[in-house]
Amino acid sequence: GAVVSQHPSWVICKSGTSVKIECRSLDFQATTMFWYRQFPKQSLMLMATSNEGSKATYEQGVEKDKFLINHASLTLSTLTVTSAHPEDSSFYICSARVPGGGRETQYFGPGTRLLVL
Amino acid sequence: QKEVEQDPGPLSVPEGAIVSLNCTYSNSAFQYFMWYRQYSRKGPELLMYTYSSGNKEDGRFTAQVDKSSKYISLFIRDSQPSDSATYLCAMRDDKIIFGKGTRLHILP
């Protein structure tokens, strides 16, 4: 299957700092990528849909000014958590849709574990 | 009522047993039904997806969808310790909605 990578795999930061997470599709070009958040023992919750060359679409309740998404190329989307707080500590997972495939053909990255102290 | 309900487990079964994992849902507009496997501290991996009702088989895995009952199942035959993971059901109309996942332990 298609490969999606994320970097970093884990990060610890102080409250108030910003953290950038990268999501890359390694062997295909993804016009659409998705960002999810998963709290312990909870389901994946879609945060936003990232479209190459245009603004991201955010789900209800997700602050676009806090979670900045940039999809500058067909293989890279970034999520920046600005002014992070302890309640932002979570597992952030990106996925990329294979061209020509429906949303069911998303491939997920390995996730980034964020801990805000 | 939540859109997708899934028993979080944990579910422990002996190696070689048949495993049955299930989800119920409330939105009759869902057309695509997926099962993902997620190992600890890893991203989900798509196992199977099914369009509309019916069965789909892939090796030791069988997915069933009963739209009349709004009920989907994943069966794992000849379960192995390497099958130990969290299994998430998911379904979509406009967006994908995930269940909470069921933690499965296969006991050697």
Short mmCIF file of C-alpha atoms in Angstrom, two decimals:
data_model
loop_
_atom_site.label_atom_id
_atom_site.label_comp_id
_atom_site.label_asym_id
_atom_site.label_seq_id
_atom_site.Cartn_x
_atom_site.Cartn_y
_atom_site.Cartn_z
CA GLY A 1 0.00 0.00 0.00
CA ALA A 2 0.86 3.66 -0.18
CA VAL A 3 3.25 5.03 2.43
CA VAL A 4 2.65 8.10 4.54
CA SER A 5 5.23 9.37 6.99
CA GLN A 6 5.04 11.82 9.85
CA HIS A 7 7.72 13.78 11.62
CA PRO A 8 8.40 13.98 14.46
CA SER A 9 7.05 10.77 15.93
CA TRP A 10 6.86 12.36 19.36
CA VAL A 11 7.46 15.79 20.81
CA ILE A 12 7.48 17.31 24.27
CA CYS A 13 7.15 21.06 24.55
CA LYS A 14 6.49 23.76 27.10
CA SER A 15 3.11 25.42 27.36
CA GLY A 16 2.87 28.45 25.11
CA THR A 17 5.25 27.24 22.43
CA SER A 18 4.34 26.22 18.89
CA VAL A 19 4.90 22.79 17.41
CA LYS A 20 5.00 21.86 13.74
CA ILE A 21 4.14 18.36 12.54
CA GLU A 22 4.92 17.23 9.01
CA CYS A 23 2.97 14.69 6.96
CA ARG A 24 4.44 13.34 3.74
CA SER A 25 3.17 10.97 1.09
CA LEU A 26 6.29 9.08 0.06
CA ASP A 27 5.34 7.26 -3.12
CA PHE A 28 2.36 9.14 -4.47
CA GLN A 29 1.04 12.65 -4.83
CA ALA A 30 -1.81 13.55 -2.54
CA THR A 31 -3.99 16.49 -3.39
CA THR A 32 -5.95 15.89 -0.21
CA MET A 33 -4.65 15.08 3.24
CA PHE A 34 -6.52 14.82 6.50
CA TRP A 35 -5.52 15.61 10.06
CA TYR A 36 -6.97 13.66 12.97
CA ARG A 37 -6.58 13.79 16.72
CA GLN A 38 -6.93 10.78 18.98
CA PHE A 39 -7.16 10.98 22.76
CA PRO A 40 -6.46 7.85 24.84
CA LYS A 41 -9.14 5.19 24.39
CA GLN A 42 -11.07 7.51 22.11
CA SER A 43 -11.86 7.45 18.44
CA LEU A 44 -10.02 9.34 15.74
CA MET A 45 -11.60 12.74 15.34
CA LEU A 46 -11.19 14.58 12.08
CA MET A 47 -9.77 18.03 12.65
CA ALA A 48 -9.40 19.36 9.14
CA THR A 49 -9.08 18.53 5.47
CA SER A 50 -5.99 19.88 3.78
CA ASN A 51 -6.14 20.63 0.07
CA GLU A 52 -3.01 21.37 -1.92
CA GLY A 53 -2.87 24.97 -3.00
CA SER A 54 -5.94 26.11 -1.08
CA LYS A 55 -7.11 26.77 2.44
CA ALA A 56 -7.84 23.90 4.75
CA THR A 57 -11.39 23.02 5.71
CA TYR A 58 -11.81 22.76 9.47
CA GLU A 59 -14.34 20.67 11.33
CA GLN A 60 -16.76 22.31 13.70
CA GLY A 61 -15.16 23.16 17.00
CA VAL A 62 -11.58 23.16 15.69
CA GLU A 63 -9.89 26.56 15.92
CA LYS A 64 -8.24 27.36 12.62
CA ASP A 65 -6.03 30.03 14.19
CA LYS A 66 -4.71 27.55 16.71
CA PHE A 67 -4.18 24.63 14.35
CA LEU A 68 -2.51 26.06 11.27
CA ILE A 69 -2.45 23.80 8.25
CA ASN A 70 -0.32 24.31 5.19
CA HIS A 71 -0.41 22.03 2.15
CA ALA A 72 2.28 23.63 0.03
CA SER A 73 3.06 20.69 -2.22
CA LEU A 74 1.48 17.48 -3.44
CA THR A 75 3.52 15.43 -0.99
CA LEU A 76 3.65 17.58 2.13
CA SER A 77 1.13 18.95 4.59
CA THR A 78 2.06 20.55 7.90
CA LEU A 79 0.05 21.08 11.07
CA THR A 80 1.27 23.74 13.48
CA VAL A 81 -0.16 23.77 16.97
CA THR A 82 0.25 27.37 18.06
CA SER A 83 0.57 28.40 21.71
CA ALA A 84 0.19 24.81 22.81
CA HIS A 85 -1.44 24.03 26.14
CA PRO A 86 -1.55 20.80 28.16
CA GLU A 87 -5.04 20.05 26.87
CA ASP A 88 -3.57 19.89 23.36
CA SER A 89 -1.57 16.82 24.39
CA SER A 90 -2.78 14.06 22.12
CA PHE A 91 -1.90 11.71 19.29
CA TYR A 92 -2.05 13.55 15.98
CA ILE A 93 -2.43 11.43 12.86
CA CYS A 94 -2.47 12.49 9.25
CA SER A 95 -3.78 10.57 6.29
CA ALA A 96 -3.56 11.00 2.56
CA ARG A 97 -6.04 10.04 -0.07
CA VAL A 98 -4.72 8.07 -3.00
CA PRO A 99 -5.52 9.90 -6.26
CA GLY A 100 -8.68 8.59 -7.82
CA GLY A 101 -9.70 6.89 -4.62
CA GLY A 102 -12.56 7.73 -2.32
CA ARG A 103 -12.16 8.72 1.28
CA GLU A 104 -12.14 5.04 2.13
CA THR A 105 -8.78 4.70 0.42
CA GLN A 106 -6.93 6.92 2.83
CA TYR A 107 -3.56 5.79 4.09
CA PHE A 108 -2.56 6.88 7.55
CA GLY A 109 0.75 8.05 8.88
CA PRO A 110 2.27 6.54 12.02
CA GLY A 111 1.12 9.46 14.17
CA THR A 112 2.83 12.10 16.30
CA ARG A 113 2.49 12.01 20.03
CA LEU A 114 2.45 15.50 21.52
CA LEU A 115 2.94 16.17 25.20
CA VAL A 116 2.61 19.75 26.39
CA LEU A 117 4.02 20.41 29.83
CA GLN B 1 -27.17 8.23 20.31
CA LYS B 2 -23.69 8.33 18.86
CA GLU B 3 -23.34 7.77 15.14
CA VAL B 4 -21.07 4.75 15.55
CA GLU B 5 -21.01 2.49 18.59
CA GLN B 6 -18.22 0.02 19.24
CA ASP B 7 -17.47 -1.95 22.39
CA PRO B 8 -13.99 -0.90 23.54
CA GLY B 9 -13.19 -4.27 25.10
CA PRO B 10 -10.65 -5.49 25.90
CA LEU B 11 -11.47 -8.78 24.25
CA SER B 12 -9.17 -11.69 25.08
CA VAL B 13 -9.35 -14.95 23.15
CA PRO B 14 -7.02 -17.95 22.87
CA GLU B 15 -4.84 -18.39 19.81
CA GLY B 16 -6.63 -20.16 17.00
CA ALA B 17 -10.10 -19.02 18.03
CA ILE B 18 -12.51 -17.17 15.77
CA VAL B 19 -12.83 -13.53 16.72
CA SER B 20 -15.98 -11.51 16.14
CA LEU B 21 -15.84 -7.73 16.27
CA ASN B 22 -18.92 -5.59 15.79
CA CYS B 23 -20.21 -2.06 15.37
CA THR B 24 -23.63 -0.53 15.18
CA TYR B 25 -24.51 2.77 13.60
CA SER B 26 -27.42 5.13 13.33
CA ASN B 27 -26.94 6.96 10.02
CA SER B 28 -28.66 5.08 7.21
CA ALA B 29 -26.80 7.23 4.65
CA PHE B 30 -23.52 5.40 5.28
CA GLN B 31 -22.50 3.48 2.16
CA TYR B 32 -18.86 2.58 2.72
CA PHE B 33 -17.81 0.51 5.69
CA MET B 34 -14.21 0.00 6.72
CA TRP B 35 -12.17 -1.85 9.30
CA TYR B 36 -8.81 -0.56 10.44
CA ARG B 37 -6.19 -2.21 12.63
CA GLN B 38 -4.13 -0.01 14.91
CA TYR B 39 -1.13 -1.25 16.82
CA SER B 40 -0.09 0.58 19.95
CA ARG B 41 1.33 4.04 19.23
CA LYS B 42 0.91 3.57 15.47
CA GLY B 43 -1.44 4.96 12.85
CA PRO B 44 -4.43 2.93 11.65
CA GLU B 45 -3.97 0.47 8.81
CA LEU B 46 -6.85 -0.22 6.43
CA LEU B 47 -7.81 -3.89 6.59
CA MET B 48 -10.96 -4.09 4.54
CA TYR B 49 -13.67 -1.97 3.09
CA THR B 50 -17.12 -2.92 1.86
CA TYR B 51 -19.62 -1.02 -0.20
CA SER B 52 -23.24 -1.39 0.90
CA SER B 53 -24.48 -4.72 2.29
CA GLY B 54 -22.95 -8.14 2.01
CA ASN B 55 -19.83 -10.08 2.84
CA LYS B 56 -16.24 -9.66 1.81
CA GLU B 57 -13.47 -12.10 2.51
CA ASP B 58 -9.70 -11.57 2.47
CA GLY B 59 -7.59 -14.38 3.80
CA ARG B 60 -8.45 -14.94 7.46
CA PHE B 61 -10.62 -11.82 7.57
CA THR B 62 -14.30 -11.57 6.68
CA ALA B 63 -16.29 -8.35 6.80
CA GLN B 64 -20.07 -8.37 6.94
CA VAL B 65 -22.49 -5.49 6.54
CA ASP B 66 -26.18 -5.70 7.43
CA LYS B 67 -27.65 -2.34 6.49
CA SER B 68 -31.15 -3.36 7.53
CA SER B 69 -29.92 -3.82 11.10
CA LYS B 70 -27.26 -1.09 10.86
CA TYR B 71 -24.72 -3.62 12.05
CA ILE B 72 -21.28 -4.51 10.74
CA SER B 73 -18.91 -7.26 11.76
CA LEU B 74 -15.33 -8.35 11.27
CA PHE B 75 -14.44 -12.00 11.74
CA ILE B 76 -10.89 -13.21 12.18
CA ARG B 77 -10.31 -16.93 11.70
CA ASP B 78 -7.38 -18.85 13.15
CA SER B 79 -6.42 -15.86 15.27
CA GLN B 80 -2.72 -15.26 15.91
CA PRO B 81 -0.89 -13.35 18.66
CA SER B 82 0.16 -10.87 15.95
CA ASP B 83 -3.52 -10.00 15.51
CA SER B 84 -3.44 -8.37 18.95
CA ALA B 85 -4.27 -4.73 18.27
CA THR B 86 -7.10 -2.24 18.40
CA TYR B 87 -9.65 -2.67 15.61
CA LEU B 88 -11.60 0.37 14.52
CA CYS B 89 -14.70 0.28 12.44
CA ALA B 90 -15.35 3.27 10.22
CA MET B 91 -18.02 4.33 7.82
CA ARG B 92 -18.74 7.26 5.60
CA ASP B 93 -21.22 9.26 3.69
CA ASP B 94 -19.61 12.66 3.29
CA LYS B 95 -16.89 12.15 5.89
CA ILE B 96 -15.46 9.15 7.68
CA ILE B 97 -16.74 8.48 11.18
CA PHE B 98 -14.69 6.11 13.33
CA GLY B 99 -15.75 3.89 16.18
CA LYS B 100 -13.75 4.05 19.41
CA GLY B 101 -12.03 0.78 18.60
CA THR B 102 -12.00 -2.62 20.28
CA ARG B 103 -8.79 -3.76 21.95
CA LEU B 104 -8.13 -7.38 21.07
CA HIS B 105 -5.68 -9.67 22.84
CA ILE B 106 -4.86 -13.05 21.36
CA LEU B 107 -3.45 -15.28 24.07
CA PRO B 108 -0.70 -17.68 22.97
#
